[in-house]
Amino acid sequence: MVQPMFSACSTLAAKSWTRTRSITVIAVVAMILLVVYVPFPYVDKNGDGSIIFHVASTLRLGLGNLKRRPMHDYVRSQVAPLVTTPEPIQTTLSLRKVALLPYDTAYCPDKKAWTAQCNTTCVGGKGEVPRLVHFIYIGKSMALVHWLAVRSAMRYVQGATVIIHYKGVQETCWAKRIKAMPGVVFSELKDNELASSVNGVKVVHLAHKADFLRTQLLWNYGGVYMDFDAILTKSFDPLMTYEAVVSRDMDGYMGNGLLVSRRRSCFICTFATRSCKAFDGSWAAHSVLLMIKVAEEVMKHNPSLKVLNANEGFFPFGPANEMNKQLYAGDLSTMKDFSLTTVYALHLFNKSSRGRIMRMTYDWIMNNRSPVAALSRSLLPKGFNSHSMNDKLCASIPDS
């Protein structure tokens, strides 16, 4: 009697152990597949799901030998104490794109989905703006101005990772120098990541493609977006505590060439929703002209949106303003109403400058008294001197 009962108990225990072991194996395999194959967005220090993402990031680093994935510097810094051999610095980065909202075939976000997100989950996040600086470059040869823009971002957004979302960049001297900067990564854009048509209207201008892409980058990841003809002048630390920061210019408009935003900010969500609907193919209906209206609406119920005036913000000179000529031809020492120390950035307005910034040389920077030349001098390494030709200038700039 005892023997059959003992045998039955042993059989039951063996089956239970087998079932438990199978469940454990399945759970481990599922976790590995989840971590390796499921994309995760960048999450700031206090963002939603921090613990989950930190655990996933830790496991990803441990599984690096199984499937190598470039990791963001912030994630690497969080898990560095847990590993003995950190991954080498990546020169390219494939951002883990996250489809947070449904898209139609014309790239424009579904208006109902965006509206639902704005009214429910769009709470502006917590903590600081992520230390990410986004540039978009769709072109060929990089020049001195691009190097200056990236160098200013590295200096004045301290601890930031600079991500250059590019398409068609040639391996010129300036591109190599920018890639060599610590903390700079290049992320190549795919064709389907650039808008081809929005709201039934074809997107022809590259600037318009970049308009929609920058909105998506700030919604998905947060951070600072900069046009490549913008150069920072002082620390962005005071701005990183707001949910979003925008700036007026001297003409009364509000530019989108430099934006600061937390991930999933209410301002970006509202602006993206309205931008797609407003796009008609004209130059600014969906961007500069619309941003003023959106900012005024959001400020009524969201005090965490910071709007800077022209004399303290990113656009002290408007593209159509007569003072814009002073950017390149004026004498900074005689300007009574302007100082580089009172603004956060200079937008150089490449389009209205007729290519001046692409032709800047060392001699011009050192001998000119304009705001652009003075700011450029401040970003060159100390003790540096060179010839006037841009290729020689690039080759002779020291790394530090």
JSON list of N, CA and C in Angstrom, two decimals, residues 197-265:
[
{"chain": "A", "resi": 197, "resn": "SER", "atom": "N", "xyz": [4.61, 62.45, -49.04]},
{"chain": "A", "resi": 197, "resn": "SER", "atom": "CA", "xyz": [3.40, 63.26, -49.19]},
{"chain": "A", "resi": 197, "resn": "SER", "atom": "C", "xyz": [2.71, 63.36, -47.84]},
{"chain": "A", "resi": 198, "resn": "VAL", "atom": "N", "xyz": [2.11, 64.48, -47.58]},
{"chain": "A", "resi": 198, "resn": "VAL", "atom": "CA", "xyz": [1.42, 64.74, -46.31]},
{"chain": "A", "resi": 198, "resn": "VAL", "atom": "C", "xyz": [0.11, 65.42, -46.61]},
{"chain": "A", "resi": 199, "resn": "ASN", "atom": "N", "xyz": [-0.95, 64.92, -46.03]},
{"chain": "A", "resi": 199, "resn": "ASN", "atom": "CA", "xyz": [-2.28, 65.51, -46.21]},
{"chain": "A", "resi": 199, "resn": "ASN", "atom": "C", "xyz": [-2.67, 65.54, -47.68]},
{"chain": "A", "resi": 200, "resn": "GLY", "atom": "N", "xyz": [-2.19, 64.54, -48.43]},
{"chain": "A", "resi": 200, "resn": "GLY", "atom": "CA", "xyz": [-2.50, 64.47, -49.86]},
{"chain": "A", "resi": 200, "resn": "GLY", "atom": "C", "xyz": [-1.67, 65.38, -50.73]},
{"chain": "A", "resi": 201, "resn": "VAL", "atom": "N", "xyz": [-0.69, 66.07, -50.13]},
{"chain": "A", "resi": 201, "resn": "VAL", "atom": "CA", "xyz": [0.16, 67.00, -50.88]},
{"chain": "A", "resi": 201, "resn": "VAL", "atom": "C", "xyz": [1.58, 66.45, -50.92]},
{"chain": "A", "resi": 202, "resn": "LYS", "atom": "N", "xyz": [2.19, 66.44, -52.10]},
{"chain": "A", "resi": 202, "resn": "LYS", "atom": "CA", "xyz": [3.56, 65.94, -52.22]},
{"chain": "A", "resi": 202, "resn": "LYS", "atom": "C", "xyz": [4.53, 66.84, -51.47]},
{"chain": "A", "resi": 203, "resn": "VAL", "atom": "N", "xyz": [5.50, 66.20, -50.78]},
{"chain": "A", "resi": 203, "resn": "VAL", "atom": "CA", "xyz": [6.54, 66.94, -50.08]},
{"chain": "A", "resi": 203, "resn": "VAL", "atom": "C", "xyz": [7.75, 67.01, -50.99]},
{"chain": "A", "resi": 204, "resn": "VAL", "atom": "N", "xyz": [8.01, 68.17, -51.55]},
{"chain": "A", "resi": 204, "resn": "VAL", "atom": "CA", "xyz": [9.07, 68.35, -52.54]},
{"chain": "A", "resi": 204, "resn": "VAL", "atom": "C", "xyz": [10.36, 68.84, -51.91]},
{"chain": "A", "resi": 205, "resn": "HIS", "atom": "N", "xyz": [10.28, 69.88, -51.08]},
{"chain": "A", "resi": 205, "resn": "HIS", "atom": "CA", "xyz": [11.46, 70.50, -50.51]},
{"chain": "A", "resi": 205, "resn": "HIS", "atom": "C", "xyz": [12.07, 69.61, -49.41]},
{"chain": "A", "resi": 206, "resn": "LEU", "atom": "N", "xyz": [13.38, 69.52, -49.41]},
{"chain": "A", "resi": 206, "resn": "LEU", "atom": "CA", "xyz": [14.06, 68.77, -48.36]},
{"chain": "A", "resi": 206, "resn": "LEU", "atom": "C", "xyz": [13.82, 69.40, -47.00]},
{"chain": "A", "resi": 207, "resn": "ALA", "atom": "N", "xyz": [13.69, 70.73, -46.97]},
{"chain": "A", "resi": 207, "resn": "ALA", "atom": "CA", "xyz": [13.42, 71.41, -45.70]},
{"chain": "A", "resi": 207, "resn": "ALA", "atom": "C", "xyz": [12.09, 70.97, -45.10]},
{"chain": "A", "resi": 208, "resn": "HIS", "atom": "N", "xyz": [11.10, 70.71, -45.95]},
{"chain": "A", "resi": 208, "resn": "HIS", "atom": "CA", "xyz": [9.80, 70.25, -45.46]},
{"chain": "A", "resi": 208, "resn": "HIS", "atom": "C", "xyz": [9.89, 68.82, -44.94]},
{"chain": "A", "resi": 209, "resn": "LYS", "atom": "N", "xyz": [10.67, 67.99, -45.61]},
{"chain": "A", "resi": 209, "resn": "LYS", "atom": "CA", "xyz": [10.88, 66.63, -45.11]},
{"chain": "A", "resi": 209, "resn": "LYS", "atom": "C", "xyz": [11.51, 66.67, -43.73]},
{"chain": "A", "resi": 210, "resn": "ALA", "atom": "N", "xyz": [12.47, 67.57, -43.55]},
{"chain": "A", "resi": 210, "resn": "ALA", "atom": "CA", "xyz": [13.12, 67.71, -42.25]},
{"chain": "A", "resi": 210, "resn": "ALA", "atom": "C", "xyz": [12.17, 68.27, -41.20]},
{"chain": "A", "resi": 211, "resn": "ASP", "atom": "N", "xyz": [11.22, 69.11, -41.61]},
{"chain": "A", "resi": 211, "resn": "ASP", "atom": "CA", "xyz": [10.23, 69.66, -40.67]},
{"chain": "A", "resi": 211, "resn": "ASP", "atom": "C", "xyz": [9.45, 68.55, -39.98]},
{"chain": "A", "resi": 212, "resn": "PHE", "atom": "N", "xyz": [8.97, 67.60, -40.76]},
{"chain": "A", "resi": 212, "resn": "PHE", "atom": "CA", "xyz": [8.17, 66.52, -40.19]},
{"chain": "A", "resi": 212, "resn": "PHE", "atom": "C", "xyz": [9.03, 65.52, -39.42]},
{"chain": "A", "resi": 213, "resn": "LEU", "atom": "N", "xyz": [10.25, 65.32, -39.88]},
{"chain": "A", "resi": 213, "resn": "LEU", "atom": "CA", "xyz": [11.13, 64.37, -39.21]},
{"chain": "A", "resi": 213, "resn": "LEU", "atom": "C", "xyz": [11.54, 64.89, -37.83]},
{"chain": "A", "resi": 214, "resn": "ARG", "atom": "N", "xyz": [11.83, 66.18, -37.70]},
{"chain": "A", "resi": 214, "resn": "ARG", "atom": "CA", "xyz": [12.27, 66.71, -36.40]},
{"chain": "A", "resi": 214, "resn": "ARG", "atom": "C", "xyz": [11.16, 66.56, -35.36]},
{"chain": "A", "resi": 215, "resn": "THR", "atom": "N", "xyz": [9.91, 66.72, -35.79]},
{"chain": "A", "resi": 215, "resn": "THR", "atom": "CA", "xyz": [8.79, 66.56, -34.86]},
{"chain": "A", "resi": 215, "resn": "THR", "atom": "C", "xyz": [8.74, 65.14, -34.33]},
{"chain": "A", "resi": 216, "resn": "GLN", "atom": "N", "xyz": [8.95, 64.17, -35.23]},
{"chain": "A", "resi": 216, "resn": "GLN", "atom": "CA", "xyz": [8.92, 62.78, -34.82]},
{"chain": "A", "resi": 216, "resn": "GLN", "atom": "C", "xyz": [10.08, 62.45, -33.88]},
{"chain": "A", "resi": 217, "resn": "LEU", "atom": "N", "xyz": [11.24, 63.01, -34.15]},
{"chain": "A", "resi": 217, "resn": "LEU", "atom": "CA", "xyz": [12.41, 62.73, -33.29]},
{"chain": "A", "resi": 217, "resn": "LEU", "atom": "C", "xyz": [12.17, 63.25, -31.88]},
{"chain": "A", "resi": 218, "resn": "LEU", "atom": "N", "xyz": [11.61, 64.44, -31.76]},
{"chain": "A", "resi": 218, "resn": "LEU", "atom": "CA", "xyz": [11.37, 65.00, -30.43]},
{"chain": "A", "resi": 218, "resn": "LEU", "atom": "C", "xyz": [10.23, 64.28, -29.72]},
{"chain": "A", "resi": 219, "resn": "TRP", "atom": "N", "xyz": [9.24, 63.81, -30.47]},
{"chain": "A", "resi": 219, "resn": "TRP", "atom": "CA", "xyz": [8.16, 63.04, -29.85]},
{"chain": "A", "resi": 219, "resn": "TRP", "atom": "C", "xyz": [8.68, 61.69, -29.36]},
{"chain": "A", "resi": 220, "resn": "ASN", "atom": "N", "xyz": [9.45, 61.03, -30.18]},
{"chain": "A", "resi": 220, "resn": "ASN", "atom": "CA", "xyz": [9.93, 59.68, -29.84]},
{"chain": "A", "resi": 220, "resn": "ASN", "atom": "C", "xyz": [11.01, 59.68, -28.77]},
{"chain": "A", "resi": 221, "resn": "TYR", "atom": "N", "xyz": [11.92, 60.65, -28.83]},
{"chain": "A", "resi": 221, "resn": "TYR", "atom": "CA", "xyz": [13.11, 60.60, -27.98]},
{"chain": "A", "resi": 221, "resn": "TYR", "atom": "C", "xyz": [13.30, 61.81, -27.09]},
{"chain": "A", "resi": 222, "resn": "GLY", "atom": "N", "xyz": [12.75, 62.96, -27.46]},
{"chain": "A", "resi": 222, "resn": "GLY", "atom": "CA", "xyz": [13.01, 64.17, -26.72]},
{"chain": "A", "resi": 222, "resn": "GLY", "atom": "C", "xyz": [14.42, 64.69, -26.98]},
{"chain": "A", "resi": 223, "resn": "GLY", "atom": "N", "xyz": [14.75, 65.84, -26.39]},
{"chain": "A", "resi": 223, "resn": "GLY", "atom": "CA", "xyz": [16.08, 66.40, -26.54]},
{"chain": "A", "resi": 223, "resn": "GLY", "atom": "C", "xyz": [16.06, 67.77, -27.16]},
{"chain": "A", "resi": 224, "resn": "VAL", "atom": "N", "xyz": [17.15, 68.13, -27.80]},
{"chain": "A", "resi": 224, "resn": "VAL", "atom": "CA", "xyz": [17.31, 69.42, -28.47]},
{"chain": "A", "resi": 224, "resn": "VAL", "atom": "C", "xyz": [17.42, 69.16, -29.97]},
{"chain": "A", "resi": 225, "resn": "TYR", "atom": "N", "xyz": [16.61, 69.84, -30.74]},
{"chain": "A", "resi": 225, "resn": "TYR", "atom": "CA", "xyz": [16.77, 69.77, -32.20]},
{"chain": "A", "resi": 225, "resn": "TYR", "atom": "C", "xyz": [17.44, 71.06, -32.66]},
{"chain": "A", "resi": 226, "resn": "MET", "atom": "N", "xyz": [18.46, 70.93, -33.52]},
{"chain": "A", "resi": 226, "resn": "MET", "atom": "CA", "xyz": [19.16, 72.10, -34.08]},
{"chain": "A", "resi": 226, "resn": "MET", "atom": "C", "xyz": [19.27, 71.99, -35.59]},
{"chain": "A", "resi": 227, "resn": "ASP", "atom": "N", "xyz": [18.95, 73.08, -36.28]},
{"chain": "A", "resi": 227, "resn": "ASP", "atom": "CA", "xyz": [19.34, 73.18, -37.68]},
{"chain": "A", "resi": 227, "resn": "ASP", "atom": "C", "xyz": [20.86, 73.26, -37.74]},
{"chain": "A", "resi": 228, "resn": "PHE", "atom": "N", "xyz": [21.43, 72.86, -38.87]},
{"chain": "A", "resi": 228, "resn": "PHE", "atom": "CA", "xyz": [22.88, 72.89, -38.99]},
{"chain": "A", "resi": 228, "resn": "PHE", "atom": "C", "xyz": [23.42, 74.31, -39.22]},
{"chain": "A", "resi": 229, "resn": "ASP", "atom": "N", "xyz": [22.54, 75.28, -39.40]},
{"chain": "A", "resi": 229, "resn": "ASP", "atom": "CA", "xyz": [23.01, 76.66, -39.46]},
{"chain": "A", "resi": 229, "resn": "ASP", "atom": "C", "xyz": [22.66, 77.41, -38.18]},
{"chain": "A", "resi": 230, "resn": "ALA", "atom": "N", "xyz": [22.61, 76.68, -37.06]},
{"chain": "A", "resi": 230, "resn": "ALA", "atom": "CA", "xyz": [22.43, 77.28, -35.75]},
{"chain": "A", "resi": 230, "resn": "ALA", "atom": "C", "xyz": [23.65, 76.97, -34.89]},
{"chain": "A", "resi": 231, "resn": "ILE", "atom": "N", "xyz": [24.11, 77.94, -34.13]},
{"chain": "A", "resi": 231, "resn": "ILE", "atom": "CA", "xyz": [25.27, 77.78, -33.27]},
{"chain": "A", "resi": 231, "resn": "ILE", "atom": "C", "xyz": [24.90, 78.28, -31.87]},
{"chain": "A", "resi": 232, "resn": "LEU", "atom": "N", "xyz": [25.13, 77.46, -30.87]},
{"chain": "A", "resi": 232, "resn": "LEU", "atom": "CA", "xyz": [24.80, 77.82, -29.49]},
{"chain": "A", "resi": 232, "resn": "LEU", "atom": "C", "xyz": [25.84, 78.78, -28.93]},
{"chain": "A", "resi": 233, "resn": "THR", "atom": "N", "xyz": [25.39, 79.62, -28.00]},
{"chain": "A", "resi": 233, "resn": "THR", "atom": "CA", "xyz": [26.27, 80.65, -27.45]},
{"chain": "A", "resi": 233, "resn": "THR", "atom": "C", "xyz": [26.53, 80.50, -25.96]},
{"chain": "A", "resi": 234, "resn": "LYS", "atom": "N", "xyz": [25.66, 79.78, -25.24]},
{"chain": "A", "resi": 234, "resn": "LYS", "atom": "CA", "xyz": [25.87, 79.60, -23.81]},
{"chain": "A", "resi": 234, "resn": "LYS", "atom": "C", "xyz": [25.14, 78.34, -23.34]},
{"chain": "A", "resi": 235, "resn": "SER", "atom": "N", "xyz": [25.34, 77.98, -22.07]},
{"chain": "A", "resi": 235, "resn": "SER", "atom": "CA", "xyz": [24.83, 76.72, -21.53]},
{"chain": "A", "resi": 235, "resn": "SER", "atom": "C", "xyz": [23.30, 76.63, -21.64]},
{"chain": "A", "resi": 236, "resn": "PHE", "atom": "N", "xyz": [22.83, 75.46, -22.02]},
{"chain": "A", "resi": 236, "resn": "PHE", "atom": "CA", "xyz": [21.40, 75.19, -22.10]},
{"chain": "A", "resi": 236, "resn": "PHE", "atom": "C", "xyz": [20.83, 74.64, -20.79]},
{"chain": "A", "resi": 237, "resn": "ASP", "atom": "N", "xyz": [21.63, 74.51, -19.77]},
{"chain": "A", "resi": 237, "resn": "ASP", "atom": "CA", "xyz": [21.17, 73.93, -18.50]},
{"chain": "A", "resi": 237, "resn": "ASP", "atom": "C", "xyz": [19.90, 74.58, -17.96]},
{"chain": "A", "resi": 238, "resn": "PRO", "atom": "N", "xyz": [19.77, 75.93, -17.98]},
{"chain": "A", "resi": 238, "resn": "PRO", "atom": "CA", "xyz": [18.54, 76.52, -17.45]},
{"chain": "A", "resi": 238, "resn": "PRO", "atom": "C", "xyz": [17.28, 76.15, -18.23]},
{"chain": "A", "resi": 239, "resn": "LEU", "atom": "N", "xyz": [17.44, 75.70, -19.48]},
{"chain": "A", "resi": 239, "resn": "LEU", "atom": "CA", "xyz": [16.29, 75.37, -20.32]},
{"chain": "A", "resi": 239, "resn": "LEU", "atom": "C", "xyz": [15.86, 73.91, -20.20]},
{"chain": "A", "resi": 240, "resn": "MET", "atom": "N", "xyz": [16.71, 73.08, -19.63]},
{"chain": "A", "resi": 240, "resn": "MET", "atom": "CA", "xyz": [16.45, 71.64, -19.66]},
{"chain": "A", "resi": 240, "resn": "MET", "atom": "C", "xyz": [15.42, 71.18, -18.62]},
{"chain": "A", "resi": 241, "resn": "THR", "atom": "N", "xyz": [14.95, 72.09, -17.79]},
{"chain": "A", "resi": 241, "resn": "THR", "atom": "CA", "xyz": [13.94, 71.73, -16.78]},
{"chain": "A", "resi": 241, "resn": "THR", "atom": "C", "xyz": [12.52, 71.97, -17.27]},
{"chain": "A", "resi": 242, "resn": "TYR", "atom": "N", "xyz": [12.37, 72.65, -18.39]},
{"chain": "A", "resi": 242, "resn": "TYR", "atom": "CA", "xyz": [11.03, 72.91, -18.93]},
{"chain": "A", "resi": 242, "resn": "TYR", "atom": "C", "xyz": [10.55, 71.71, -19.75]},
{"chain": "A", "resi": 243, "resn": "GLU", "atom": "N", "xyz": [9.23, 71.66, -19.95]},
{"chain": "A", "resi": 243, "resn": "GLU", "atom": "CA", "xyz": [8.68, 70.60, -20.80]},
{"chain": "A", "resi": 243, "resn": "GLU", "atom": "C", "xyz": [9.06, 70.83, -22.25]},
{"chain": "A", "resi": 244, "resn": "ALA", "atom": "N", "xyz": [9.03, 72.08, -22.68]},
{"chain": "A", "resi": 244, "resn": "ALA", "atom": "CA", "xyz": [9.43, 72.43, -24.04]},
{"chain": "A", "resi": 244, "resn": "ALA", "atom": "C", "xyz": [9.83, 73.90, -24.05]},
{"chain": "A", "resi": 245, "resn": "VAL", "atom": "N", "xyz": [10.72, 74.26, -24.98]},
{"chain": "A", "resi": 245, "resn": "VAL", "atom": "CA", "xyz": [11.19, 75.63, -25.11]},
{"chain": "A", "resi": 245, "resn": "VAL", "atom": "C", "xyz": [11.19, 76.01, -26.59]},
{"chain": "A", "resi": 246, "resn": "VAL", "atom": "N", "xyz": [10.58, 77.16, -26.91]},
{"chain": "A", "resi": 246, "resn": "VAL", "atom": "CA", "xyz": [10.58, 77.69, -28.27]},
{"chain": "A", "resi": 246, "resn": "VAL", "atom": "C", "xyz": [10.98, 79.17, -28.18]},
{"chain": "A", "resi": 247, "resn": "SER", "atom": "N", "xyz": [11.28, 79.78, -29.32]},
{"chain": "A", "resi": 247, "resn": "SER", "atom": "CA", "xyz": [11.77, 81.16, -29.31]},
{"chain": "A", "resi": 247, "resn": "SER", "atom": "C", "xyz": [11.17, 81.97, -30.45]},
{"chain": "A", "resi": 248, "resn": "ARG", "atom": "N", "xyz": [10.90, 83.23, -30.16]},
{"chain": "A", "resi": 248, "resn": "ARG", "atom": "CA", "xyz": [10.48, 84.17, -31.18]},
{"chain": "A", "resi": 248, "resn": "ARG", "atom": "C", "xyz": [11.71, 84.76, -31.88]},
{"chain": "A", "resi": 249, "resn": "ASP", "atom": "N", "xyz": [11.48, 85.42, -33.03]},
{"chain": "A", "resi": 249, "resn": "ASP", "atom": "CA", "xyz": [12.55, 86.18, -33.67]},
{"chain": "A", "resi": 249, "resn": "ASP", "atom": "C", "xyz": [12.16, 87.66, -33.74]},
{"chain": "A", "resi": 250, "resn": "MET", "atom": "N", "xyz": [13.04, 88.47, -34.28]},
{"chain": "A", "resi": 250, "resn": "MET", "atom": "CA", "xyz": [12.82, 89.93, -34.30]},
{"chain": "A", "resi": 250, "resn": "MET", "atom": "C", "xyz": [11.64, 90.34, -35.18]},
{"chain": "A", "resi": 251, "resn": "ASP", "atom": "N", "xyz": [11.21, 89.45, -36.07]},
{"chain": "A", "resi": 251, "resn": "ASP", "atom": "CA", "xyz": [10.08, 89.75, -36.94]},
{"chain": "A", "resi": 251, "resn": "ASP", "atom": "C", "xyz": [8.75, 89.32, -36.33]},
{"chain": "A", "resi": 252, "resn": "GLY", "atom": "N", "xyz": [8.80, 88.75, -35.13]},
{"chain": "A", "resi": 252, "resn": "GLY", "atom": "CA", "xyz": [7.58, 88.33, -34.46]},
{"chain": "A", "resi": 252, "resn": "GLY", "atom": "C", "xyz": [7.18, 86.90, -34.73]},
{"chain": "A", "resi": 253, "resn": "TYR", "atom": "N", "xyz": [7.92, 86.20, -35.59]},
{"chain": "A", "resi": 253, "resn": "TYR", "atom": "CA", "xyz": [7.61, 84.80, -35.86]},
{"chain": "A", "resi": 253, "resn": "TYR", "atom": "C", "xyz": [8.24, 83.90, -34.81]},
{"chain": "A", "resi": 254, "resn": "MET", "atom": "N", "xyz": [7.92, 82.63, -34.87]},
{"chain": "A", "resi": 254, "resn": "MET", "atom": "CA", "xyz": [8.47, 81.65, -33.95]},
{"chain": "A", "resi": 254, "resn": "MET", "atom": "C", "xyz": [9.12, 80.54, -34.78]},
{"chain": "A", "resi": 255, "resn": "GLY", "atom": "N", "xyz": [10.42, 80.37, -34.62]},
{"chain": "A", "resi": 255, "resn": "GLY", "atom": "CA", "xyz": [11.15, 79.46, -35.49]},
{"chain": "A", "resi": 255, "resn": "GLY", "atom": "C", "xyz": [11.14, 78.02, -35.01]},
{"chain": "A", "resi": 256, "resn": "ASN", "atom": "N", "xyz": [11.28, 77.10, -35.96]},
{"chain": "A", "resi": 256, "resn": "ASN", "atom": "CA", "xyz": [11.42, 75.68, -35.61]},
{"chain": "A", "resi": 256, "resn": "ASN", "atom": "C", "xyz": [12.82, 75.18, -35.91]},
{"chain": "A", "resi": 257, "resn": "GLY", "atom": "N", "xyz": [13.77, 76.10, -36.13]},
{"chain": "A", "resi": 257, "resn": "GLY", "atom": "CA", "xyz": [15.15, 75.70, -36.41]},
{"chain": "A", "resi": 257, "resn": "GLY", "atom": "C", "xyz": [15.93, 75.31, -35.18]},
{"chain": "A", "resi": 258, "resn": "LEU", "atom": "N", "xyz": [15.36, 75.57, -34.00]},
{"chain": "A", "resi": 258, "resn": "LEU", "atom": "CA", "xyz": [15.97, 75.14, -32.74]},
{"chain": "A", "resi": 258, "resn": "LEU", "atom": "C", "xyz": [14.84, 74.94, -31.74]},
{"chain": "A", "resi": 259, "resn": "LEU", "atom": "N", "xyz": [14.67, 73.71, -31.29]},
{"chain": "A", "resi": 259, "resn": "LEU", "atom": "CA", "xyz": [13.58, 73.35, -30.38]},
{"chain": "A", "resi": 259, "resn": "LEU", "atom": "C", "xyz": [14.13, 72.52, -29.23]},
{"chain": "A", "resi": 260, "resn": "VAL", "atom": "N", "xyz": [13.53, 72.68, -28.07]},
{"chain": "A", "resi": 260, "resn": "VAL", "atom": "CA", "xyz": [13.88, 71.90, -26.89]},
{"chain": "A", "resi": 260, "resn": "VAL", "atom": "C", "xyz": [12.61, 71.24, -26.37]},
{"chain": "A", "resi": 261, "resn": "SER", "atom": "N", "xyz": [12.66, 69.93, -26.10]},
{"chain": "A", "resi": 261, "resn": "SER", "atom": "CA", "xyz": [11.43, 69.27, -25.67]},
{"chain": "A", "resi": 261, "resn": "SER", "atom": "C", "xyz": [11.72, 67.97, -24.93]},
{"chain": "A", "resi": 262, "resn": "ARG", "atom": "N", "xyz": [10.92, 67.72, -23.90]},
{"chain": "A", "resi": 262, "resn": "ARG", "atom": "CA", "xyz": [10.94, 66.40, -23.30]},
{"chain": "A", "resi": 262, "resn": "ARG", "atom": "C", "xyz": [10.27, 65.41, -24.25]},
{"chain": "A", "resi": 263, "resn": "ARG", "atom": "N", "xyz": [10.53, 64.15, -24.00]},
{"chain": "A", "resi": 263, "resn": "ARG", "atom": "CA", "xyz": [9.86, 63.11, -24.79]},
{"chain": "A", "resi": 263, "resn": "ARG", "atom": "C", "xyz": [8.36, 63.17, -24.51]},
{"chain": "A", "resi": 264, "resn": "ARG", "atom": "N", "xyz": [7.56, 63.10, -25.59]},
{"chain": "A", "resi": 264, "resn": "ARG", "atom": "CA", "xyz": [6.10, 63.12, -25.51]},
{"chain": "A", "resi": 264, "resn": "ARG", "atom": "C", "xyz": [5.57, 64.40, -24.88]},
{"chain": "A", "resi": 265, "resn": "SER", "atom": "N", "xyz": [6.17, 65.51, -25.17]},
{"chain": "A", "resi": 265, "resn": "SER", "atom": "CA", "xyz": [5.66, 66.76, -24.61]},
{"chain": "A", "resi": 265, "resn": "SER", "atom": "C", "xyz": [4.33, 67.13, -25.25]}
]
